[in-house]
């Protein structure tokens, strides 16, 4: 019988994720004894920074939480404040926000698939190396990402930390000529999006079946994005305001980002959870395209997150085009919003999953308490459980480089946004 | 300082003179030098001296830097750098020089060096590309903007 090796692997910083963290893995007697996703990025304290500010100031502050998904933070916040007074912003603002949000899914998913995750599955260190062999695919990714950015910029003035949204609607409506130009780009992108679904379905993926709870919004009619009830694969069906009765956030010593559990167990949010729970809400043509791949949803293979992102790119392009069809500028882009005291709650589907926010306001409408539950922190406990299952299935007798790559691939598959959550990878294996 | 007037005769046409100077930066840790550079170049009348030249600021553009350069015959990037030089030093950098700046860590987006490497591989860079690094610091010496404008004048005057 061979003596277990004492090995220490260090990956100083995990590449191709947002934020800073490390993985610690102890293997003794052929079994994992310690596995921690160690998030050491300093806390960013946004929930306290916002206290005392008015809702329209908060909208600009939450945009700074993330450079990739600012629209998600902004739309969730405006919805919360609007729900507080029962404000109906009308069909134009609702539709345009959904179109803008589609832009964020499009740019974030295209970036993740092509530049961050695909190199893992195709055997490259990074997208630059992958571009040598797959130039057309990488160009496709850049085109789709650029289109998503353009869609955000159409409504937000700029794609990073946009400034167009306000409580009650938008500061201004885009003009018809700009929308027409974007519609032509959306029409041209349909072929790219369909090809992307086929490409992702054909990527060499590990067949790693796991048991997990999916959680997402579920809309009455549409694929969920900015409205709906919170549902789970365990049968929960909740008003958005009821979520924190089941979801518990808690601190763990090795992470500056909170962990979360749903009814005492880890759970998954994000593209795979959304598609698992809402595949029947896909537009017919996208559902047909997905059926052609032969991959069925709900899926228990976490690596099908890539395909789910590609499917959601199709949804985003189709939805944005539908919503912007026959576009007309409104009489006014926003309705007045009266400040009031109360508790404001909302949830939307950020690219990385369910984003839940809760605010308390005083009579002037200023924020007296804020709570933001981002998707990456909700996924952390699930990601650790996934790592444990994936590495066991992969085989702990593999060499350190193989183990490290598989661990990084598992983590990147979640497209973690640690800055949003703090809130990567130094891998230390001790056996 | 090189004051080049009418360096590009109109007869040469826009295609030959169209250039964009992109100041790249962020509000943090003295990384706004690229933005300051654009303000100083605008004040120096660079675009009046070089018709067809456009100035723009970018905030950590990631791969959208490639979009920002698209359609231009020439792009000049101005970004903060940290070297052993005194603050305010302006250096013209080759793409190969940037290799040491590759930093694929800690961000979803690619940095300038990685984006340019990707653009080169995908043949998405403008026909002429110059990268100017400005040694950043707590206080930059007076006159660094004038030296920068001189560098820009020289680069733009040699465009043909």
Coordinates of C-alpha atoms in Angstrom, one line a residue:
Chain A
X1 CA 0.0 0.0 0.0
X2 CA 1.5 3.3 -1.1
X3 CA 1.9 6.2 1.4
X4 CA -0.3 9.2 0.6
X5 CA 1.6 12.1 -0.9
X6 CA 2.0 15.5 0.8
X7 CA 1.4 17.9 -1.9
X8 CA 0.7 21.6 -1.9
X9 CA -0.5 23.3 -5.1
X10 CA -0.9 27.1 -5.2
X11 CA -2.7 29.0 -7.9
X12 CA -2.0 32.6 -6.7
X13 CA -5.0 34.1 -8.4
X14 CA -7.7 32.3 -10.3
X15 CA -7.9 33.7 -13.8
X16 CA -11.1 34.4 -15.8
X17 CA -13.3 35.2 -12.9
X18 CA -14.2 38.6 -11.3
X19 CA -12.7 39.1 -7.9
X20 CA -10.2 37.5 -5.7
X21 CA -10.2 34.1 -4.0
X22 CA -8.5 30.9 -3.3
X23 CA -9.4 27.2 -3.0
X24 CA -8.1 25.1 -0.1
X25 CA -8.3 21.4 -0.6
X26 CA -7.1 18.8 1.9
X27 CA -7.1 15.1 1.0
X28 CA -6.2 12.5 3.6
X29 CA -6.5 8.8 3.3
X30 CA -7.9 9.2 -0.2
X31 CA -10.8 11.4 0.8
X32 CA -11.5 15.2 0.9
X33 CA -11.2 16.4 4.5
X34 CA -11.3 20.1 3.8
X35 CA -12.6 22.0 0.9
X36 CA -13.1 25.8 1.2
X37 CA -13.7 28.4 -1.4
X38 CA -11.7 31.2 0.3
X39 CA -13.0 34.6 -0.7
X40 CA -10.6 37.2 0.7
X41 CA -11.6 40.3 -1.4
X42 CA -12.3 43.0 1.1
X43 CA -16.0 43.7 2.0
X44 CA -17.4 46.6 0.0
X45 CA -20.1 47.8 2.4
X46 CA -22.6 49.0 -0.1
X47 CA -25.5 48.3 2.1
X48 CA -24.2 50.8 4.6
X49 CA -22.9 53.3 2.1
X50 CA -26.5 53.8 0.8
X51 CA -28.1 54.7 4.1
X52 CA -29.5 58.2 4.1
X53 CA -29.7 58.5 0.3
X54 CA -32.7 59.0 -1.8
X55 CA -33.9 56.3 -4.2
X56 CA -32.6 58.0 -7.4
X57 CA -29.2 58.3 -5.8
X58 CA -29.3 54.7 -4.7
X59 CA -30.0 53.7 -8.3
X60 CA -26.7 55.2 -9.4
X61 CA -24.9 53.8 -6.4
X62 CA -26.0 50.2 -7.0
X63 CA -24.8 50.5 -10.6
X64 CA -21.3 50.7 -9.1
X65 CA -21.5 47.3 -7.5
X66 CA -20.7 45.6 -10.7
X67 CA -19.3 46.6 -14.1
X68 CA -20.8 43.5 -15.8
X69 CA -24.3 43.5 -14.3
X70 CA -25.1 47.0 -13.3
X71 CA -28.5 46.9 -15.0
X72 CA -29.6 44.0 -12.8
X73 CA -28.8 46.0 -9.6
X74 CA -30.5 49.1 -11.0
X75 CA -33.7 47.4 -12.3
X76 CA -34.1 45.5 -9.0
X77 CA -33.7 48.7 -7.0
X78 CA -36.2 50.7 -9.1
X79 CA -38.7 47.9 -8.9
X80 CA -38.4 47.8 -5.1
X81 CA -39.0 51.5 -4.7
X82 CA -41.9 51.4 -7.2
X83 CA -43.5 48.4 -5.5
X84 CA -43.4 50.4 -2.3
X85 CA -46.0 52.9 -3.5
X86 CA -47.7 50.5 -5.9
X87 CA -46.4 52.7 -8.8
X88 CA -47.3 51.4 -12.3
X89 CA -44.7 52.7 -14.7
X90 CA -46.8 51.6 -17.7
X91 CA -46.2 49.2 -20.5
X92 CA -43.6 51.3 -22.3
X93 CA -41.1 51.5 -19.4
X94 CA -41.7 47.9 -18.4
X95 CA -41.0 46.7 -22.0
X96 CA -37.9 49.0 -22.4
X97 CA -36.4 47.8 -19.1
X98 CA -36.8 44.2 -20.2
X99 CA -35.1 45.1 -23.5
X100 CA -32.3 46.9 -21.7
X101 CA -31.9 43.9 -19.3
X102 CA -31.7 41.6 -22.3
X103 CA -28.6 43.6 -23.3
X104 CA -27.0 42.8 -20.0
X105 CA -27.7 39.0 -20.4
X106 CA -26.4 39.2 -23.9
X107 CA -23.1 40.9 -23.1
X108 CA -22.4 39.0 -19.9
X109 CA -23.2 35.5 -21.3
X110 CA -21.3 36.1 -24.5
X111 CA -18.3 37.2 -22.6
X112 CA -18.4 34.3 -20.2
X113 CA -19.0 31.6 -22.9
X114 CA -16.3 32.8 -25.4
X115 CA -13.6 34.5 -23.3
X116 CA -13.9 32.9 -19.9
X117 CA -15.3 29.4 -20.0
X118 CA -14.8 27.9 -23.5
X119 CA -11.0 27.7 -23.2
X120 CA -11.5 25.2 -20.3
X121 CA -13.5 22.8 -22.4
X122 CA -11.3 23.2 -25.5
X123 CA -8.0 22.9 -23.8
X124 CA -6.6 26.4 -23.9
X125 CA -5.1 28.6 -21.2
X126 CA -7.1 31.6 -22.3
X127 CA -9.2 33.1 -25.0
X128 CA -6.1 34.6 -26.8
X129 CA -4.7 31.2 -27.2
X130 CA -8.1 29.8 -28.2
X131 CA -8.4 32.6 -30.9
X132 CA -5.6 31.0 -32.9
X133 CA -7.6 27.9 -33.5
X134 CA -11.1 29.2 -33.2
X135 CA -10.9 32.8 -34.5
X136 CA -14.5 32.8 -35.9
X137 CA -16.0 31.7 -32.7
X138 CA -14.1 34.3 -30.7
X139 CA -15.1 37.0 -33.2
X140 CA -18.7 35.8 -32.7
X141 CA -18.4 36.3 -29.0
X142 CA -17.0 39.8 -29.4
X143 CA -19.9 40.7 -31.8
X144 CA -22.5 39.4 -29.4
X145 CA -21.0 41.1 -26.4
X146 CA -20.7 44.3 -28.4
X147 CA -24.4 44.1 -29.3
X148 CA -25.4 43.6 -25.7
X149 CA -23.3 46.6 -24.7
X150 CA -25.0 48.7 -27.5
X151 CA -28.4 47.7 -26.2
X152 CA -27.5 48.8 -22.7
X153 CA -26.0 52.0 -24.0
X154 CA -29.2 52.7 -26.0
X155 CA -31.1 53.2 -22.8
X156 CA -28.4 53.9 -20.3
X157 CA -26.2 56.3 -22.2
X158 CA -23.2 54.0 -21.6
X159 CA -22.9 50.2 -21.1
X160 CA -20.9 50.2 -17.9
X161 CA -22.6 51.8 -15.0
X162 CA -25.4 53.2 -17.1
X163 CA -27.3 56.3 -16.1
X164 CA -30.6 56.1 -17.9
X165 CA -32.8 54.4 -15.3
X166 CA -34.8 56.2 -12.7
X167 CA -37.5 55.4 -10.3
X168 CA -40.7 55.8 -12.4
X169 CA -39.1 55.0 -15.8
X170 CA -36.2 56.4 -17.6
X171 CA -34.5 59.8 -17.8
X172 CA -35.0 59.9 -21.6
X173 CA -36.3 57.7 -24.3
X174 CA -34.1 56.7 -27.2
X175 CA -35.0 58.2 -30.5
X176 CA -36.5 56.1 -33.3
X177 CA -33.5 56.2 -35.6
X178 CA -31.2 54.7 -32.9
X179 CA -33.7 52.0 -32.1
X180 CA -34.1 51.1 -35.8
X181 CA -30.3 50.9 -36.1
X182 CA -30.1 48.5 -33.2
X183 CA -33.0 46.4 -34.5
X184 CA -30.9 45.8 -37.7
X185 CA -28.0 44.6 -35.5
X186 CA -30.4 42.3 -33.6
X187 CA -31.7 40.8 -36.8
X188 CA -28.2 40.2 -38.0
X189 CA -27.3 38.5 -34.7
X190 CA -30.0 35.8 -34.8
X191 CA -27.8 33.5 -36.9
X192 CA -24.9 33.9 -34.5
X193 CA -27.1 33.1 -31.5
X194 CA -28.5 29.9 -33.1
X195 CA -25.1 28.7 -34.1
X196 CA -23.9 29.4 -30.6
X197 CA -26.5 27.1 -29.1
X198 CA -25.4 24.3 -31.5
X199 CA -21.7 25.0 -30.7
X200 CA -22.2 24.9 -26.9
X201 CA -24.3 21.7 -27.1
X202 CA -21.4 20.1 -29.0
X203 CA -18.6 21.2 -26.7
X204 CA -16.9 18.3 -24.9
X205 CA -18.4 18.4 -21.4
X206 CA -17.9 16.1 -18.4
X207 CA -21.0 14.0 -17.7
X208 CA -21.2 14.9 -14.0
X209 CA -24.7 14.4 -12.7
X210 CA -25.4 16.0 -9.4
X211 CA -28.4 16.5 -7.1
X212 CA -29.1 20.2 -6.3
X213 CA -32.0 22.6 -5.7
X214 CA -32.7 25.1 -8.5
X215 CA -34.2 28.5 -7.6
X216 CA -35.3 31.3 -9.9
X217 CA -38.1 33.6 -10.7
X218 CA -41.0 32.3 -12.6
X219 CA -43.1 34.7 -14.7
X220 CA -46.8 34.1 -15.5
X221 CA -46.1 34.0 -19.3
X222 CA -42.5 34.8 -20.3
X223 CA -39.1 33.5 -19.6
X224 CA -38.2 35.2 -16.3
X225 CA -36.2 38.3 -16.2
X226 CA -37.5 41.1 -14.2
X227 CA -40.8 39.8 -12.8
X228 CA -42.4 36.8 -11.3
X229 CA -42.6 34.7 -8.2
X230 CA -39.7 32.9 -6.6
X231 CA -39.9 29.1 -7.2
X232 CA -37.7 26.2 -6.5
X233 CA -37.3 22.6 -7.7
X234 CA -38.3 21.5 -4.2
X235 CA -41.7 22.9 -4.8
X236 CA -41.5 26.4 -3.1
X237 CA -43.6 29.0 -4.8
X238 CA -43.1 32.3 -3.0
X239 CA -44.0 36.0 -3.2
X240 CA -40.7 37.9 -3.6
X241 CA -41.2 39.4 -0.1
X242 CA -41.4 35.9 1.4
X243 CA -38.0 34.8 0.2
X244 CA -36.0 35.7 3.3
X245 CA -38.3 33.5 5.4
X246 CA -36.7 30.5 3.7
X247 CA -33.3 31.9 2.6
X248 CA -30.7 32.4 5.3
X249 CA -27.5 34.2 4.8
X250 CA -24.6 33.5 7.1
X251 CA -21.0 34.2 7.6
X252 CA -18.3 31.6 7.3
X253 CA -14.7 32.2 8.5
X254 CA -13.1 31.7 5.2
X255 CA -15.1 34.1 3.1
X256 CA -15.8 37.8 3.1
X257 CA -18.9 37.0 1.1
X258 CA -21.9 35.6 2.9
X259 CA -23.0 32.1 2.2
X260 CA -26.7 31.3 1.8
X261 CA -29.0 28.3 2.3
X262 CA -32.6 27.7 1.3
X263 CA -34.5 25.9 4.1
X264 CA -31.2 24.7 5.5
X265 CA -29.5 23.5 2.3
X266 CA -27.3 24.9 -0.5
X267 CA -29.1 25.9 -3.7
X268 CA -28.3 27.0 -7.2
X269 CA -29.3 30.2 -8.9
X270 CA -28.3 31.2 -12.4
X271 CA -28.8 30.2 -16.0
X272 CA -29.1 26.5 -15.4
X273 CA -31.5 26.9 -12.5
X274 CA -33.6 29.3 -14.6
X275 CA -33.7 27.0 -17.6
X276 CA -34.4 24.0 -15.4
X277 CA -37.4 25.7 -13.9
X278 CA -38.6 27.7 -16.9
X279 CA -37.9 25.6 -20.1
X280 CA -41.6 25.6 -20.7
X281 CA -41.5 29.4 -20.9
X282 CA -39.0 29.5 -23.8
X283 CA -40.2 31.1 -27.0
X284 CA -41.3 28.3 -29.4
X285 CA -38.5 28.7 -31.8
X286 CA -35.8 28.7 -29.1
X287 CA -37.4 25.6 -27.5
X288 CA -37.3 23.9 -30.9
X289 CA -33.7 24.8 -31.3
X290 CA -32.9 23.4 -27.9
X291 CA -34.7 20.2 -28.6
X292 CA -32.6 19.8 -31.8
X293 CA -29.5 19.6 -29.6
X294 CA -30.9 16.4 -27.9
X295 CA -30.0 17.8 -24.4
X296 CA -32.9 17.7 -22.1
X297 CA -33.8 20.1 -19.4
X298 CA -34.1 20.1 -16.5
X299 CA -30.5 18.9 -16.4
X300 CA -28.5 17.7 -13.4
X301 CA -25.2 18.3 -15.2
X302 CA -23.9 21.6 -13.9
X303 CA -21.7 22.0 -17.0
X304 CA -24.9 22.5 -19.0
X305 CA -24.8 26.0 -17.6
X306 CA -22.9 26.9 -20.7
X307 CA -25.7 25.7 -23.0
X308 CA -28.2 27.5 -20.8
X309 CA -26.3 30.7 -21.3
X310 CA -26.4 30.2 -25.0
X311 CA -30.1 29.5 -25.0
X312 CA -30.6 32.7 -22.9
X313 CA -28.6 34.7 -25.5
X314 CA -31.2 33.5 -28.1
X315 CA -34.0 34.5 -25.7
X316 CA -32.4 37.9 -25.1
X317 CA -32.0 38.7 -28.8
X318 CA -35.4 37.5 -29.7
X319 CA -37.0 39.4 -26.8
X320 CA -35.2 42.6 -27.4
X321 CA -36.2 42.5 -31.0
X322 CA -39.8 41.8 -30.2
X323 CA -39.9 44.6 -27.6
X324 CA -38.3 47.1 -29.9
X325 CA -40.4 46.3 -32.9
X326 CA -42.5 49.2 -34.0
X327 CA -40.9 51.4 -31.4
X328 CA -42.5 54.7 -30.6
X329 CA -41.2 57.4 -28.3
X330 CA -43.5 57.8 -25.3
X331 CA -45.1 61.1 -24.3
X332 CA -43.0 61.0 -21.2
X333 CA -40.3 58.5 -20.3
X334 CA -41.1 58.4 -16.5
X335 CA -44.1 58.9 -14.2
X336 CA -43.8 60.8 -11.0
X337 CA -42.8 58.9 -7.9
X338 CA -43.9 60.2 -4.5
X339 CA -41.4 59.5 -1.7
X340 CA -42.8 57.5 1.2
X341 CA -41.9 55.5 4.2
X342 CA -42.1 51.7 4.1
X343 CA -40.4 48.4 3.2
X344 CA -39.4 47.9 -0.5
X345 CA -38.6 44.5 -1.8
X346 CA -37.9 43.2 -5.4
X347 CA -36.0 40.5 -7.2
X348 CA -34.9 40.1 -10.8
X349 CA -32.8 37.6 -12.7
X350 CA -29.3 39.0 -13.0
X351 CA -27.1 37.1 -15.6
X352 CA -25.6 35.0 -12.7
X353 CA -29.0 34.4 -11.1
X354 CA -31.6 35.7 -8.6
X355 CA -30.8 39.1 -7.2
X356 CA -32.9 40.1 -4.2
X357 CA -33.0 43.5 -2.6
X358 CA -34.8 45.0 0.3
X359 CA -34.9 48.6 1.5
X360 CA -36.5 50.5 4.3
X361 CA -37.3 54.1 3.7
X362 CA -38.3 57.1 5.9
X363 CA -41.1 59.6 5.1
X364 CA -38.7 61.5 2.8
X365 CA -38.1 58.3 0.9
X366 CA -34.5 58.1 2.2
X367 CA -33.0 54.7 2.8
X368 CA -32.7 53.7 6.4
X369 CA -31.9 50.0 5.9
X370 CA -30.6 48.1 2.9
X371 CA -30.1 44.5 2.1
X372 CA -28.7 43.1 -1.2
X373 CA -28.5 39.4 -1.8
X374 CA -26.5 38.8 -5.0
X375 CA -26.4 35.6 -6.9
X376 CA -22.7 34.7 -6.4
X377 CA -23.0 34.7 -2.6
X378 CA -26.1 32.5 -2.9
X379 CA -24.2 30.1 -5.1
X380 CA -21.1 29.8 -2.9
X381 CA -22.2 26.9 -0.7
X382 CA -23.5 25.1 -3.8
X383 CA -20.2 25.7 -5.6
X384 CA -18.3 24.1 -2.6
X385 CA -20.7 21.1 -2.7
X386 CA -20.2 20.9 -6.5
X387 CA -16.4 21.0 -6.1
X388 CA -16.6 18.2 -3.6
X389 CA -18.8 16.0 -5.8
X390 CA -16.9 16.9 -9.0
X391 CA -13.5 16.2 -7.7
X392 CA -14.6 12.9 -6.2
X393 CA -16.2 11.9 -9.5
X394 CA -13.1 13.1 -11.4
X395 CA -10.8 11.0 -9.1
X396 CA -8.6 12.3 -6.3
X397 CA -5.7 10.2 -7.5
X398 CA -5.3 12.5 -10.5
X399 CA -2.2 14.6 -10.6
X400 CA -2.3 18.1 -9.1
X401 CA -2.4 19.9 -12.4
X402 CA -5.4 17.9 -13.4
X403 CA -7.2 18.5 -10.1
X404 CA -6.5 22.2 -10.2
X405 CA -7.8 22.6 -13.7
X406 CA -10.9 20.7 -12.9
X407 CA -11.5 22.7 -9.8
X408 CA -11.0 25.9 -11.7
X409 CA -13.3 24.7 -14.4
X410 CA -16.0 23.9 -11.9
X411 CA -15.7 27.4 -10.3
X412 CA -15.6 29.3 -13.6
X413 CA -18.7 27.4 -14.7
X414 CA -20.6 29.5 -12.1
X415 CA -19.3 32.7 -13.7
X416 CA -18.7 33.9 -10.2
X417 CA -18.7 37.6 -9.7
X418 CA -16.8 37.9 -6.4
X419 CA -16.8 41.7 -6.3
X420 CA -20.6 41.6 -6.4
X421 CA -20.6 39.1 -3.6
X422 CA -18.1 40.6 -1.3
X423 CA -17.6 39.8 -1.6
X424 CA -9.9 33.7 -6.5
X425 CA -7.5 30.9 -7.0
X426 CA -4.9 29.8 -4.7
X427 CA -5.3 26.0 -4.6
X428 CA -3.6 24.3 -1.8
X429 CA -3.9 20.5 -1.7
X430 CA -2.6 18.7 1.3
X431 CA -2.7 14.9 1.2
Chain B
X1 CA 7.6 70.3 -28.9
X2 CA 6.5 69.7 -32.5
X3 CA 3.8 72.0 -33.7
X4 CA 2.7 70.5 -36.9
X5 CA 0.1 72.5 -38.8
X6 CA -1.8 71.1 -41.7
X7 CA 0.3 68.0 -41.5
X8 CA -2.3 66.2 -43.5
X9 CA -3.4 68.1 -46.6
X10 CA -7.1 67.8 -47.3
X11 CA -6.3 66.3 -50.6
X12 CA -5.0 63.3 -48.7
X13 CA -8.6 62.6 -47.7
X14 CA -10.1 61.5 -44.4
X15 CA -9.2 57.9 -44.8
X16 CA -5.6 58.7 -44.4
X17 CA -6.0 61.2 -41.6
X18 CA -8.7 59.7 -39.5
X19 CA -7.2 58.9 -36.1
X20 CA -8.5 58.5 -32.6
X21 CA -6.6 59.2 -29.4
X22 CA -8.1 57.1 -26.6
X23 CA -7.3 58.0 -23.0
X24 CA -7.8 54.8 -20.9
X25 CA -8.3 55.0 -17.2
X26 CA -10.3 54.7 -14.1
X27 CA -11.0 56.9 -11.1
X28 CA -8.8 54.9 -8.8
X29 CA -5.2 54.8 -7.6
X30 CA -3.9 57.5 -10.0
X31 CA -5.2 55.6 -12.9
X32 CA -6.9 58.7 -14.4
X33 CA -3.8 59.9 -16.2
X34 CA -5.2 58.8 -19.5
X35 CA -8.2 60.9 -18.9
X36 CA -6.2 63.9 -17.8
X37 CA -4.1 63.4 -21.0
X38 CA -7.2 63.8 -23.2
X39 CA -8.2 67.0 -21.4
X40 CA -4.7 68.4 -21.9
X41 CA -4.6 67.4 -25.5
X42 CA -7.9 69.0 -26.2
X43 CA -6.8 72.2 -24.5
X44 CA -3.6 72.1 -26.6
X45 CA -5.7 72.2 -29.8
X46 CA -4.5 68.9 -31.1
X47 CA -7.5 68.2 -33.2
X48 CA -7.3 71.7 -34.8
X49 CA -3.7 70.9 -35.7
X50 CA -4.6 67.5 -37.0
X51 CA -8.0 67.6 -38.8
X52 CA -9.7 64.2 -38.7
X53 CA -8.2 63.4 -35.2
X54 CA -10.8 62.5 -32.5
X55 CA -10.2 62.4 -28.8
X56 CA -12.1 60.1 -26.4
X57 CA -11.9 58.8 -22.9
X58 CA -12.6 55.2 -22.0
X59 CA -13.2 53.7 -18.5
X60 CA -11.6 50.2 -18.3
X61 CA -13.1 49.2 -21.7
X62 CA -12.1 45.5 -21.7
X63 CA -12.6 44.0 -25.2
X64 CA -14.9 46.9 -26.2
X65 CA -11.6 48.7 -26.8
X66 CA -11.5 46.9 -30.1
X67 CA -14.9 48.4 -30.9
X68 CA -13.7 51.9 -30.0
X69 CA -10.8 51.6 -32.5
X70 CA -12.9 50.1 -35.3
X71 CA -13.2 52.2 -38.4
X72 CA -10.1 54.3 -37.7
X73 CA -7.0 54.2 -39.8
X74 CA -5.0 55.0 -36.7
X75 CA -5.4 54.7 -33.0
X76 CA -3.2 56.1 -30.3
X77 CA -3.8 54.7 -26.8
X78 CA -2.7 56.7 -23.8
X79 CA -2.7 54.8 -20.5
X80 CA -1.1 55.1 -17.1
X81 CA 2.0 53.0 -16.5
X82 CA 4.1 52.1 -13.4
X83 CA 7.8 52.0 -14.2
X84 CA 11.0 53.1 -12.6
X85 CA 10.8 56.4 -14.6
X86 CA 10.0 59.7 -12.9
X87 CA 6.3 60.6 -12.8
X88 CA 5.1 62.2 -16.0
X89 CA 7.5 60.3 -18.2
X90 CA 5.9 59.5 -21.6
X91 CA 7.0 56.3 -23.3
X92 CA 6.0 54.9 -26.6
X93 CA 5.4 51.2 -26.1
X94 CA 5.5 48.3 -28.5
X95 CA 2.9 45.6 -28.3
X96 CA 5.7 43.2 -27.2
X97 CA 6.5 45.6 -24.3
X98 CA 3.0 45.1 -23.1
X99 CA 3.4 41.4 -22.6
X100 CA 4.8 42.0 -19.2
X101 CA 1.6 43.8 -18.3
X102 CA -0.7 40.9 -19.0
X103 CA -2.9 40.5 -16.0
X104 CA -5.6 37.9 -16.7
X105 CA -6.3 37.7 -12.9
X106 CA -9.1 39.2 -10.9
X107 CA -11.3 40.5 -13.6
X108 CA -14.0 39.3 -15.9
X109 CA -12.7 41.6 -18.5
X110 CA -9.4 41.5 -20.4
X111 CA -6.9 44.3 -19.8
X112 CA -5.5 46.5 -22.5
X113 CA -2.5 44.2 -23.1
X114 CA -4.7 41.1 -23.4
X115 CA -7.3 42.9 -25.6
X116 CA -4.6 44.1 -28.0
X117 CA -3.1 40.6 -28.1
X118 CA -6.6 39.3 -28.9
X119 CA -7.2 42.0 -31.5
X120 CA -3.8 41.2 -33.1
X121 CA -4.6 37.6 -33.3
X122 CA -8.1 38.2 -34.8
X123 CA -6.8 40.9 -37.2
X124 CA -9.1 43.5 -35.5
X125 CA -6.5 46.2 -34.9
X126 CA -6.4 49.4 -36.9
X127 CA -3.7 49.7 -39.6
X128 CA -1.6 51.9 -37.3
X129 CA -1.6 51.6 -33.6
X130 CA 0.6 53.4 -31.1
X131 CA 0.5 53.0 -27.3
X132 CA 1.8 55.7 -25.1
X133 CA 2.4 55.0 -21.4
X134 CA 2.5 57.8 -18.9
X135 CA 4.3 57.1 -15.6
X136 CA 1.6 58.0 -13.1
X137 CA 2.3 59.3 -9.6
X138 CA 0.9 61.4 -6.8
X139 CA 1.8 64.6 -8.5
X140 CA 2.9 64.9 -12.1
X141 CA 5.4 67.6 -13.0
X142 CA 4.3 70.7 -14.8
X143 CA 4.6 70.5 -18.5
X144 CA 4.0 66.8 -19.0
X145 CA 0.9 67.5 -21.1
X146 CA 3.0 69.7 -23.4
X147 CA 5.5 66.8 -23.8
X148 CA 2.6 64.5 -24.5
X149 CA 1.1 66.8 -27.1
X150 CA 4.6 66.9 -28.7
X151 CA 4.7 63.1 -28.9
X152 CA 1.2 63.1 -30.4
X153 CA 2.1 65.7 -33.0
X154 CA 5.1 63.7 -34.0
X155 CA 3.2 60.5 -34.3
X156 CA 0.3 62.1 -36.2
X157 CA 2.7 64.0 -38.5
X158 CA 4.4 60.8 -39.6
X159 CA 1.2 59.1 -40.6
X160 CA 0.9 58.8 -44.3

